[in-house]
mmCIF file of C-alpha atoms and ligand atoms in Angstrom:
data_model
loop_
_atom_site.group_PDB
_atom_site.id
_atom_site.type_symbol
_atom_site.label_atom_id
_atom_site.label_comp_id
_atom_site.label_asym_id
_atom_site.label_seq_id
_atom_site.Cartn_x
_atom_site.Cartn_y
_atom_site.Cartn_z
ATOM 1 C CA UNK W 24 -30.337 41.458 -14.296
ATOM 2 C CA UNK W 25 -30.487 40.555 -10.964
ATOM 3 C CA UNK W 26 -34.223 41.377 -10.537
ATOM 4 C CA UNK W 27 -35.062 38.841 -13.210
ATOM 5 C CA UNK W 28 -33.194 36.190 -11.235
ATOM 6 C CA UNK W 29 -35.013 33.640 -9.188
ATOM 7 C CA UNK W 30 -34.457 32.977 -5.765
ATOM 8 C CA UNK W 31 -33.001 29.364 -5.887
ATOM 9 C CA UNK W 32 -33.712 28.532 -1.937
ATOM 10 C CA UNK W 33 -37.347 28.820 -3.029
ATOM 11 C CA UNK W 34 -36.943 25.577 -5.030
ATOM 12 C CA UNK W 35 -37.533 22.302 -3.791
ATOM 13 C CA UNK W 36 -35.191 19.644 -4.304
ATOM 14 C CA UNK W 37 -37.219 18.097 -6.931
ATOM 15 C CA UNK W 38 -37.597 21.310 -8.443
ATOM 16 C CA UNK W 39 -33.600 21.696 -8.367
ATOM 17 C CA UNK W 40 -33.227 18.373 -9.914
ATOM 18 C CA UNK W 41 -35.927 18.869 -12.560
ATOM 19 C CA UNK W 42 -33.671 22.127 -13.502
ATOM 20 C CA UNK W 43 -30.763 20.119 -14.368
ATOM 21 C CA UNK W 44 -32.634 17.524 -16.399
ATOM 22 C CA UNK W 45 -33.857 20.415 -18.462
ATOM 23 C CA UNK W 46 -30.515 21.875 -19.266
ATOM 24 C CA UNK W 47 -29.164 18.419 -20.102
ATOM 25 C CA UNK W 48 -27.217 17.662 -17.061
ATOM 26 C CA UNK W 49 -27.933 14.774 -14.502
ATOM 27 C CA UNK W 50 -30.605 15.175 -11.826
ATOM 28 C CA UNK W 51 -28.058 14.241 -9.269
ATOM 29 C CA UNK W 52 -26.564 17.697 -9.644
ATOM 30 C CA UNK W 53 -29.671 19.035 -8.194
ATOM 31 C CA UNK W 54 -28.547 16.934 -5.121
ATOM 32 C CA UNK W 55 -25.318 18.670 -4.818
ATOM 33 C CA UNK W 56 -26.174 22.143 -5.286
ATOM 34 C CA UNK W 57 -29.242 21.517 -2.742
ATOM 35 C CA UNK W 58 -26.576 20.209 -0.213
ATOM 36 C CA UNK W 59 -24.628 23.236 -0.560
ATOM 37 C CA UNK W 60 -27.591 25.501 -0.357
ATOM 38 C CA UNK W 61 -28.790 23.974 2.665
ATOM 39 C CA UNK W 62 -26.715 21.646 5.002
ATOM 40 C CA UNK W 63 -23.374 23.608 3.400
ATOM 41 C CA UNK W 64 -25.155 27.198 3.832
ATOM 42 C CA UNK W 65 -23.326 28.267 1.104
ATOM 43 C CA UNK W 66 -23.567 32.106 0.514
ATOM 44 C CA UNK W 67 -22.327 31.921 -3.133
ATOM 45 C CA UNK W 68 -22.326 29.722 -6.117
ATOM 46 C CA UNK W 69 -18.525 30.084 -6.361
ATOM 47 C CA UNK W 70 -18.206 28.134 -3.237
ATOM 48 C CA UNK W 71 -19.638 25.191 -4.838
ATOM 49 C CA UNK W 72 -16.234 23.429 -5.372
ATOM 50 C CA UNK W 73 -17.558 20.020 -6.936
ATOM 51 C CA UNK W 74 -19.960 21.876 -9.464
ATOM 52 C CA UNK W 75 -17.959 22.576 -12.548
ATOM 53 C CA UNK W 76 -17.196 26.174 -13.406
ATOM 54 C CA UNK W 77 -19.535 26.403 -16.360
ATOM 55 C CA UNK W 78 -22.266 25.334 -14.497
ATOM 56 C CA UNK W 79 -21.579 27.513 -11.624
ATOM 57 C CA UNK W 80 -21.855 30.122 -14.230
ATOM 58 C CA UNK W 81 -25.373 29.024 -15.368
ATOM 59 C CA UNK W 82 -26.376 29.348 -11.932
ATOM 60 C CA UNK W 83 -25.089 32.486 -11.503
ATOM 61 C CA UNK W 84 -27.072 33.753 -14.619
ATOM 62 C CA UNK W 85 -30.492 32.511 -13.384
ATOM 63 C CA UNK W 86 -30.452 32.425 -9.903
ATOM 64 C CA UNK W 87 -29.621 34.630 -6.864
ATOM 65 C CA UNK W 88 -29.212 33.252 -3.158
ATOM 66 C CA UNK W 89 -30.576 35.643 -1.156
ATOM 67 C CA UNK W 90 -28.412 35.168 1.952
ATOM 68 C CA UNK W 91 -28.801 37.378 5.249
ATOM 69 C CA UNK W 92 -25.874 39.488 6.294
ATOM 70 C CA UNK W 93 -24.970 39.995 9.763
ATOM 71 C CA UNK W 94 -24.775 43.813 9.953
ATOM 72 C CA UNK W 95 -24.391 44.335 13.655
ATOM 73 C CA UNK W 96 -23.308 41.942 16.530
ATOM 74 C CA UNK W 97 -23.225 42.976 19.992
ATOM 75 C CA UNK W 98 -21.752 40.698 22.730
ATOM 76 C CA UNK W 99 -23.284 41.190 26.348
ATOM 77 C CA UNK W 100 -21.229 40.582 29.564
ATOM 78 C CA UNK W 101 -23.534 37.718 30.233
ATOM 79 C CA UNK W 102 -22.669 35.894 27.204
ATOM 80 C CA UNK W 103 -25.746 37.209 25.463
ATOM 81 C CA UNK W 104 -25.135 37.942 21.659
ATOM 82 C CA UNK W 105 -27.585 40.115 19.450
ATOM 83 C CA UNK W 106 -27.220 40.141 15.858
ATOM 84 C CA UNK W 107 -28.631 42.729 13.402
ATOM 85 C CA UNK W 108 -29.593 40.757 10.528
ATOM 86 C CA UNK W 109 -29.731 42.638 7.046
ATOM 87 C CA UNK W 110 -32.045 40.982 4.548
ATOM 88 C CA UNK W 111 -31.485 41.211 0.777
ATOM 89 C CA UNK W 112 -34.093 43.801 0.451
ATOM 90 C CA UNK W 113 -32.619 45.878 3.065
ATOM 91 C CA UNK W 114 -34.771 45.311 6.088
ATOM 92 C CA UNK W 115 -33.189 44.725 9.532
ATOM 93 C CA UNK W 116 -34.397 41.879 11.910
ATOM 94 C CA UNK W 117 -32.763 40.777 14.940
ATOM 95 C CA UNK W 118 -31.973 37.599 16.558
ATOM 96 C CA UNK W 119 -30.231 36.483 19.879
ATOM 97 C CA UNK W 120 -28.030 33.868 21.495
ATOM 98 C CA UNK W 121 -28.580 33.075 24.975
ATOM 99 C CA UNK W 122 -26.037 30.920 26.582
ATOM 100 C CA UNK W 123 -27.496 29.382 29.955
ATOM 101 C CA UNK W 124 -25.770 26.811 32.212
ATOM 102 C CA UNK W 125 -27.256 24.129 30.479
ATOM 103 C CA UNK W 126 -28.151 24.869 26.971
ATOM 104 C CA UNK W 127 -27.643 27.448 24.321
ATOM 105 C CA UNK W 128 -30.753 28.960 22.965
ATOM 106 C CA UNK W 129 -31.491 30.807 19.662
ATOM 107 C CA UNK W 130 -34.228 33.550 19.845
ATOM 108 C CA UNK W 131 -35.084 33.872 16.066
ATOM 109 C CA UNK W 132 -37.752 36.378 14.338
ATOM 110 C CA UNK W 133 -40.100 35.380 11.873
ATOM 111 C CA UNK W 134 -41.413 38.607 10.483
ATOM 112 C CA UNK W 135 -40.155 42.112 9.850
ATOM 113 C CA UNK W 136 -42.186 44.073 12.709
ATOM 114 C CA UNK W 137 -45.492 42.733 13.721
ATOM 115 C CA UNK W 138 -49.076 43.007 12.951
ATOM 116 C CA UNK W 139 -50.159 42.622 16.737
ATOM 117 C CA UNK W 140 -50.423 45.489 18.960
ATOM 118 C CA UNK W 141 -49.195 43.967 22.222
ATOM 119 C CA UNK W 142 -48.830 47.310 24.569
ATOM 120 C CA UNK W 143 -45.596 46.079 26.245
ATOM 121 C CA UNK W 144 -43.661 44.838 23.287
ATOM 122 C CA UNK W 145 -41.168 46.601 21.321
ATOM 123 C CA UNK W 146 -41.683 45.202 18.346
ATOM 124 C CA UNK W 147 -45.232 46.229 18.194
ATOM 125 C CA UNK W 148 -44.107 49.701 17.935
ATOM 126 C CA UNK W 149 -42.996 48.699 14.178
ATOM 127 C CA UNK W 150 -45.483 48.135 11.699
ATOM 128 C CA UNK W 151 -45.453 44.599 9.996
ATOM 129 C CA UNK W 152 -43.527 45.205 6.936
ATOM 130 C CA UNK W 153 -43.362 41.488 5.649
ATOM 131 C CA UNK W 154 -43.186 37.865 6.461
ATOM 132 C CA UNK W 155 -39.581 36.136 6.469
ATOM 133 C CA UNK W 156 -39.053 33.482 3.994
ATOM 134 C CA UNK W 157 -37.989 29.943 5.259
ATOM 135 C CA UNK W 158 -34.239 30.604 4.267
ATOM 136 C CA UNK W 159 -34.340 33.782 6.051
ATOM 137 C CA UNK W 160 -35.286 31.964 9.307
ATOM 138 C CA UNK W 161 -32.951 29.550 8.570
ATOM 139 C CA UNK W 162 -29.881 31.727 7.925
ATOM 140 C CA UNK W 163 -30.429 33.221 11.321
ATOM 141 C CA UNK W 164 -29.991 30.047 12.999
ATOM 142 C CA UNK W 165 -26.902 29.091 11.026
ATOM 143 C CA UNK W 166 -25.447 32.372 11.928
ATOM 144 C CA UNK W 167 -26.312 32.096 15.773
ATOM 145 C CA UNK W 168 -24.973 28.544 15.586
ATOM 146 C CA UNK W 169 -21.204 29.797 14.256
ATOM 147 C CA UNK W 170 -21.381 32.232 16.806
ATOM 148 C CA UNK W 171 -22.153 30.182 19.495
ATOM 149 C CA UNK W 172 -19.524 27.674 18.703
ATOM 150 C CA UNK W 173 -17.089 30.727 17.967
ATOM 151 C CA UNK W 174 -17.482 32.654 21.022
ATOM 152 C CA UNK W 175 -19.126 30.110 23.526
ATOM 153 C CA UNK W 176 -17.377 26.662 22.323
ATOM 154 C CA UNK W 177 -20.954 25.369 22.305
ATOM 155 C CA UNK W 178 -23.217 24.309 19.451
ATOM 156 C CA UNK W 179 -26.578 25.440 19.510
ATOM 157 C CA UNK W 180 -28.830 23.500 21.746
ATOM 158 C CA UNK W 181 -32.182 24.996 21.256
ATOM 159 C CA UNK W 182 -34.432 27.604 19.333
ATOM 160 C CA UNK W 183 -37.260 29.549 20.125
ATOM 161 C CA UNK W 184 -39.491 31.642 17.713
ATOM 162 C CA UNK W 185 -39.577 34.552 20.166
ATOM 163 C CA UNK W 186 -37.894 37.148 18.062
ATOM 164 C CA UNK W 187 -39.798 39.778 15.841
ATOM 165 C CA UNK W 188 -42.961 39.025 14.737
ATOM 166 C CA UNK W 189 -46.111 36.420 15.352
ATOM 167 C CA UNK W 190 -44.865 33.146 14.037
ATOM 168 C CA UNK W 191 -48.507 31.895 13.317
ATOM 169 C CA UNK W 192 -49.231 34.737 11.252
ATOM 170 C CA UNK W 193 -46.548 33.376 8.858
ATOM 171 C CA UNK W 194 -47.308 29.990 9.194
ATOM 172 C CA UNK W 195 -46.401 28.191 6.144
ATOM 173 C CA UNK W 196 -42.801 29.837 5.979
ATOM 174 C CA UNK W 197 -42.294 29.217 9.731
ATOM 175 C CA UNK W 198 -42.989 25.343 9.441
ATOM 176 C CA UNK W 199 -41.014 25.189 6.174
ATOM 177 C CA UNK W 200 -37.906 26.390 8.019
ATOM 178 C CA UNK W 201 -38.501 24.114 10.821
ATOM 179 C CA UNK W 202 -38.718 21.372 8.258
ATOM 180 C CA UNK W 203 -35.276 22.510 7.062
ATOM 181 C CA UNK W 204 -33.718 22.928 10.302
ATOM 182 C CA UNK W 205 -34.940 19.255 11.390
ATOM 183 C CA UNK W 206 -34.147 17.554 8.364
ATOM 184 C CA UNK W 207 -31.137 15.801 8.005
ATOM 185 C CA UNK W 208 -30.374 17.528 4.785
ATOM 186 C CA UNK W 209 -30.606 20.878 6.501
ATOM 187 C CA UNK W 210 -28.917 21.292 10.315
ATOM 188 C CA UNK W 211 -30.793 17.933 11.852
ATOM 189 C CA UNK W 212 -31.755 19.353 14.770
ATOM 190 C CA UNK W 213 -34.700 17.490 16.928
ATOM 191 C CA UNK W 214 -37.640 19.331 16.779
ATOM 192 C CA UNK W 215 -38.231 18.664 20.823
ATOM 193 C CA UNK W 216 -35.774 21.439 20.854
ATOM 194 C CA UNK W 217 -37.521 23.928 19.080
ATOM 195 C CA UNK W 218 -40.574 26.063 20.725
ATOM 196 C CA UNK W 219 -42.608 28.412 18.461
ATOM 197 C CA UNK W 220 -44.234 31.049 20.738
ATOM 198 C CA UNK W 221 -47.613 32.706 19.786
ATOM 199 C CA UNK W 222 -49.575 35.739 21.038
ATOM 200 C CA UNK W 223 -52.516 32.837 20.765
ATOM 201 C CA UNK W 224 -53.975 32.440 17.154
ATOM 202 C CA UNK W 225 -56.652 29.992 17.916
ATOM 203 C CA UNK W 226 -57.487 28.946 14.243
ATOM 204 C CA UNK W 227 -53.593 28.506 13.802
ATOM 205 C CA UNK W 228 -53.113 26.726 17.012
ATOM 206 C CA UNK W 229 -55.733 24.038 15.615
ATOM 207 C CA UNK W 230 -53.859 23.829 12.323
ATOM 208 C CA UNK W 231 -50.615 23.003 14.186
ATOM 209 C CA UNK W 232 -52.587 20.175 15.833
ATOM 210 C CA UNK W 233 -54.037 19.090 12.471
ATOM 211 C CA UNK W 234 -50.456 19.266 10.881
ATOM 212 C CA UNK W 235 -48.969 17.170 13.812
ATOM 213 C CA UNK W 236 -46.284 19.033 14.657
ATOM 214 C CA UNK W 237 -43.360 17.614 16.585
ATOM 215 C CA UNK W 238 -42.072 20.867 18.172
ATOM 216 C CA UNK W 239 -43.383 22.631 21.620
ATOM 217 C CA UNK W 240 -46.065 25.414 21.680
ATOM 218 C CA UNK W 241 -45.421 28.266 23.967
ATOM 219 C CA UNK W 242 -48.546 30.803 24.351
ATOM 220 C CA UNK W 243 -47.806 34.494 25.460
ATOM 221 C CA UNK W 244 -51.061 34.604 27.719
ATOM 222 C CA UNK W 245 -50.294 37.438 30.409
ATOM 223 C CA UNK W 246 -54.050 37.170 31.471
ATOM 224 C CA UNK W 247 -56.540 34.799 32.109
ATOM 225 C CA UNK W 248 -58.981 37.327 32.246
ATOM 226 C CA UNK W 249 -60.451 38.657 29.104
ATOM 227 C CA UNK W 250 -60.712 42.126 29.926
ATOM 228 C CA UNK W 251 -57.297 42.559 31.163
ATOM 229 C CA UNK W 252 -56.096 40.812 28.550
ATOM 230 C CA UNK W 253 -57.464 42.952 25.744
ATOM 231 C CA UNK W 254 -56.370 46.072 27.444
ATOM 232 C CA UNK W 255 -52.854 45.034 27.103
ATOM 233 C CA UNK W 256 -53.189 42.479 24.085
ATOM 234 C CA UNK W 257 -55.942 44.513 21.816
ATOM 235 C CA UNK W 258 -56.274 41.480 19.586
ATOM 236 C CA UNK W 259 -58.000 39.654 22.299
ATOM 237 C CA UNK W 260 -61.160 41.246 21.400
ATOM 238 C CA UNK W 261 -61.167 39.164 18.352
ATOM 239 C CA UNK W 262 -59.705 36.044 19.417
ATOM 240 C CA UNK W 263 -61.120 35.838 22.835
ATOM 241 C CA UNK W 264 -59.686 33.380 25.869
ATOM 242 C CA UNK W 265 -62.779 31.137 25.156
ATOM 243 C CA UNK W 266 -61.516 30.491 21.540
ATOM 244 C CA UNK W 267 -57.792 30.124 22.774
ATOM 245 C CA UNK W 268 -59.146 27.445 25.443
ATOM 246 C CA UNK W 269 -60.950 25.680 22.890
ATOM 247 C CA UNK W 270 -57.806 25.652 20.665
ATOM 248 C CA UNK W 271 -55.608 24.208 23.074
ATOM 249 C CA UNK W 272 -58.037 21.580 24.429
ATOM 250 C CA UNK W 273 -57.590 20.586 20.813
ATOM 251 C CA UNK W 274 -54.169 20.767 20.627
ATOM 252 C CA UNK W 275 -53.498 18.636 23.611
ATOM 253 C CA UNK W 276 -56.146 16.245 22.449
ATOM 254 C CA UNK W 277 -54.330 15.452 19.154
ATOM 255 C CA UNK W 278 -50.420 16.116 20.036
ATOM 256 C CA UNK W 279 -50.557 15.158 23.762
ATOM 257 C CA UNK W 280 -48.038 17.659 24.461
ATOM 258 C CA UNK W 281 -48.327 19.888 27.332
ATOM 259 C CA UNK W 282 -48.189 23.677 26.497
ATOM 260 C CA UNK W 283 -46.066 26.646 28.475
ATOM 261 C CA UNK W 284 -47.449 29.738 29.010
ATOM 262 C CA UNK W 285 -45.357 32.876 28.920
ATOM 263 C CA UNK W 286 -46.490 35.443 31.941
ATOM 264 C CA UNK W 287 -45.415 38.786 32.609
ATOM 265 C CA UNK W 288 -46.585 40.338 35.937
ATOM 266 C CA UNK W 289 -47.096 44.212 36.060
ATOM 267 C CA UNK W 290 -48.079 46.570 38.891
ATOM 268 C CA UNK W 291 -51.793 47.518 38.845
ATOM 269 C CA UNK W 292 -52.264 45.611 35.700
ATOM 270 C CA UNK W 293 -52.504 41.781 36.818
ATOM 271 C CA UNK W 294 -51.211 41.541 40.220
ATOM 272 C CA UNK W 295 -54.427 41.089 42.374
ATOM 273 C CA UNK W 296 -55.487 37.968 43.790
ATOM 274 C CA UNK W 297 -58.105 37.602 41.389
ATOM 275 C CA UNK W 298 -55.349 37.513 38.443
ATOM 276 C CA UNK W 299 -53.916 34.847 40.458
ATOM 277 C CA UNK W 300 -56.831 32.504 40.570
ATOM 278 C CA UNK W 301 -57.917 33.309 36.958
ATOM 279 C CA UNK W 302 -54.219 32.031 35.998
ATOM 280 C CA UNK W 303 -54.491 28.843 38.050
ATOM 281 C CA UNK W 304 -58.062 28.265 36.765
ATOM 282 C CA UNK W 305 -56.507 28.412 33.280
ATOM 283 C CA UNK W 306 -53.919 26.147 33.931
ATOM 284 C CA UNK W 307 -56.114 23.492 35.207
ATOM 285 C CA UNK W 308 -57.536 22.739 31.392
ATOM 286 C CA UNK W 309 -54.549 20.702 29.806
ATOM 287 C CA UNK W 310 -51.360 19.733 31.161
ATOM 288 C CA UNK W 311 -49.354 22.879 31.178
ATOM 289 C CA UNK W 312 -46.358 24.671 32.806
ATOM 290 C CA UNK W 313 -45.956 28.454 33.211
ATOM 291 C CA UNK W 314 -42.847 30.728 32.715
ATOM 292 C CA UNK W 315 -42.884 33.624 34.444
ATOM 293 C CA UNK W 316 -40.613 35.928 32.437
ATOM 294 C CA UNK W 317 -39.036 39.268 34.077
ATOM 295 C CA UNK W 318 -40.292 42.420 32.002
ATOM 296 C CA UNK W 319 -37.998 44.538 30.131
ATOM 297 C CA UNK W 320 -39.197 48.225 30.392
ATOM 298 C CA UNK W 321 -39.372 49.529 26.584
ATOM 299 C CA UNK W 322 -40.795 52.979 27.279
ATOM 300 C CA UNK W 323 -41.142 55.343 30.150
ATOM 301 C CA UNK W 324 -42.861 53.436 32.772
ATOM 302 C CA UNK W 325 -46.415 52.877 31.569
ATOM 303 C CA UNK W 326 -45.754 49.423 32.557
ATOM 304 C CA UNK W 327 -43.740 48.076 35.765
ATOM 305 C CA UNK W 328 -42.580 45.030 36.925
ATOM 306 C CA UNK W 329 -44.864 44.057 39.723
ATOM 307 C CA UNK W 330 -42.840 43.281 42.959
ATOM 308 C CA UNK W 331 -41.138 40.010 44.054
ATOM 309 C CA UNK W 332 -43.953 39.241 46.677
ATOM 310 C CA UNK W 333 -46.593 39.207 43.960
ATOM 311 C CA UNK W 334 -44.363 36.924 41.991
ATOM 312 C CA UNK W 335 -44.055 34.581 44.943
ATOM 313 C CA UNK W 336 -47.666 34.678 45.339
ATOM 314 C CA UNK W 337 -48.299 33.478 41.848
ATOM 315 C CA UNK W 338 -45.608 30.953 42.274
ATOM 316 C CA UNK W 339 -47.058 29.375 45.422
ATOM 317 C CA UNK W 340 -50.530 29.466 43.871
ATOM 318 C CA UNK W 341 -49.697 27.658 40.957
ATOM 319 C CA UNK W 342 -47.176 24.999 42.998
ATOM 320 C CA UNK W 343 -50.319 24.702 45.632
ATOM 321 C CA UNK W 344 -52.244 23.350 42.686
ATOM 322 C CA UNK W 345 -49.435 21.011 41.127
ATOM 323 C CA UNK W 346 -48.871 23.140 38.153
ATOM 324 C CA UNK W 347 -45.116 23.542 37.117
ATOM 325 C CA UNK W 348 -43.644 27.128 37.015
ATOM 326 C CA UNK W 349 -40.443 28.821 36.555
ATOM 327 C CA UNK W 350 -39.364 32.453 37.184
ATOM 328 C CA UNK W 351 -36.906 33.348 34.459
ATOM 329 C CA UNK W 352 -34.307 35.959 34.861
ATOM 330 C CA UNK W 353 -33.988 38.381 31.776
ATOM 331 C CA UNK W 354 -30.740 38.276 29.993
ATOM 332 C CA UNK W 355 -28.653 40.267 27.399
ATOM 333 C CA UNK W 356 -30.435 43.708 28.974
ATOM 334 C CA UNK W 357 -27.669 45.751 28.336
ATOM 335 C CA UNK W 358 -27.743 45.321 24.785
ATOM 336 C CA UNK W 359 -31.282 45.665 24.343
ATOM 337 C CA UNK W 360 -31.770 41.643 23.526
ATOM 338 C CA UNK W 361 -33.998 40.652 26.263
ATOM 339 C CA UNK W 362 -37.482 39.498 25.384
ATOM 340 C CA UNK W 363 -39.723 41.811 23.851
ATOM 341 C CA UNK W 364 -36.914 44.180 23.470
ATOM 342 C CA UNK W 365 -36.160 43.287 19.775
ATOM 343 C CA UNK W 366 -36.985 46.326 17.476
ATOM 344 C CA UNK W 367 -33.526 47.361 15.620
ATOM 345 C CA UNK W 368 -32.889 50.840 16.633
ATOM 346 C CA UNK W 369 -32.350 51.871 13.288
ATOM 347 C CA UNK W 370 -35.915 51.127 11.863
ATOM 348 C CA UNK W 371 -37.260 53.353 14.811
ATOM 349 C CA UNK W 372 -35.131 56.250 14.720
HETATM 350 N N1 SAH V 430 -45.450 36.858 18.996
HETATM 351 C C1 SAH V 430 -44.805 35.663 19.511
HETATM 352 C C2 SAH V 430 -43.626 35.755 19.572
HETATM 353 C C3 SAH V 430 -42.592 36.823 20.021
HETATM 354 S S1 SAH V 430 -42.570 38.102 21.498
HETATM 355 C C4 SAH V 430 -45.679 35.816 21.071
HETATM 356 O O1 SAH V 430 -46.170 36.909 21.363
HETATM 357 O O2 SAH V 430 -45.546 34.970 21.888
HETATM 358 C C5 SAH V 430 -41.858 36.582 22.363
HETATM 359 C C6 SAH V 430 -42.331 37.059 24.103
HETATM 360 O O3 SAH V 430 -41.848 37.835 24.668
HETATM 361 C C7 SAH V 430 -43.539 37.133 24.385
HETATM 362 O O4 SAH V 430 -44.030 35.925 25.609
HETATM 363 C C8 SAH V 430 -44.214 38.139 24.891
HETATM 364 O O5 SAH V 430 -44.839 38.385 25.433
HETATM 365 C C9 SAH V 430 -42.718 38.630 25.619
HETATM 366 N N2 SAH V 430 -42.520 40.125 25.796
HETATM 367 C C10 SAH V 430 -43.026 41.073 24.804
HETATM 368 N N3 SAH V 430 -42.586 42.323 25.267
HETATM 369 C C11 SAH V 430 -41.941 41.587 26.368
HETATM 370 C C12 SAH V 430 -41.033 42.927 27.347
HETATM 371 N N4 SAH V 430 -41.087 44.070 27.176
HETATM 372 N N5 SAH V 430 -40.601 42.142 28.362
HETATM 373 C C13 SAH V 430 -40.682 40.741 28.453
HETATM 374 N N6 SAH V 430 -41.458 39.906 27.826
HETATM 375 C C14 SAH V 430 -41.879 40.578 26.183
#
């Protein structure tokens, strides 16, 4: 019966090797199966053509491969692709492929829903149902890479954890997925091309530093003033800017890697001179760069994108203080694939 079978991709290579030894086969068989599961991304045991029929039947009896299924793929005029991804237990998450002139980026989800309550984010409207497993994150990357090659003639070049969920609240599985994505036995991608984006969980930022991770860190800041930040990201009342700052200094001291701050600018929320001054001040803490993102409306107008003059004012102030800033235009809006819009419609209805 299916429910008694173990998820084979929860096993390490060593455990797979041990399994084959205990059934009287060679440990090496474990390596072969491991290769099928990860670098070849097999969906079922029958595909494992260098494994005997008997062994494949035995694997079938004992294990399952909980592969994701791309349920619905939408392509935008600008080349953006959005996948609605069905998980083995029926939940759906979304991932996005964003092609630009110089790179092809996969934006992947790390949780079903989200436990944080950012007022401007579509995913926040969904309750957090569960964490994704490492293989479910890995599969999203594999699916997007295939689509990128197929439709855009380009392999995937970058990955951002900016889909649904808060990656640092699914710390272990996110790190395991990155281990597999970067391993030569997985996809062999450079960690320099991977960015984990967090709303700012100080304790976990410090843990990343202690674990000496090699990927990039982005923090969704949106305001450098506690009262303002708490009003739009209520968890800031618990993880204050002071704690966030301390964790960022710790991160920089340990990793020597600059941090990216994601920043949205809204009318009547963070469009005052004091908001600009506070951000400039915040940016002096450690080497960093600022990404100003365009707001993608998710509801009936509680939040409104500030005018381009305000964006220019932010940009000038940062640049006058030698802080690198980029202003990013939104992509894939026509298919609700833009930043912060991922929520999967069926779950909302
Ligand atoms: N929880 C993580 C990753 C998911 S959100 C984080 O907070 O970083 C990915 C990015 O999209 C974040 O920078 C987030 O602030 C931003 N975002 C959320 N809602 C948005 C919206 N409606 N328009 C534009 N960006 C949004």
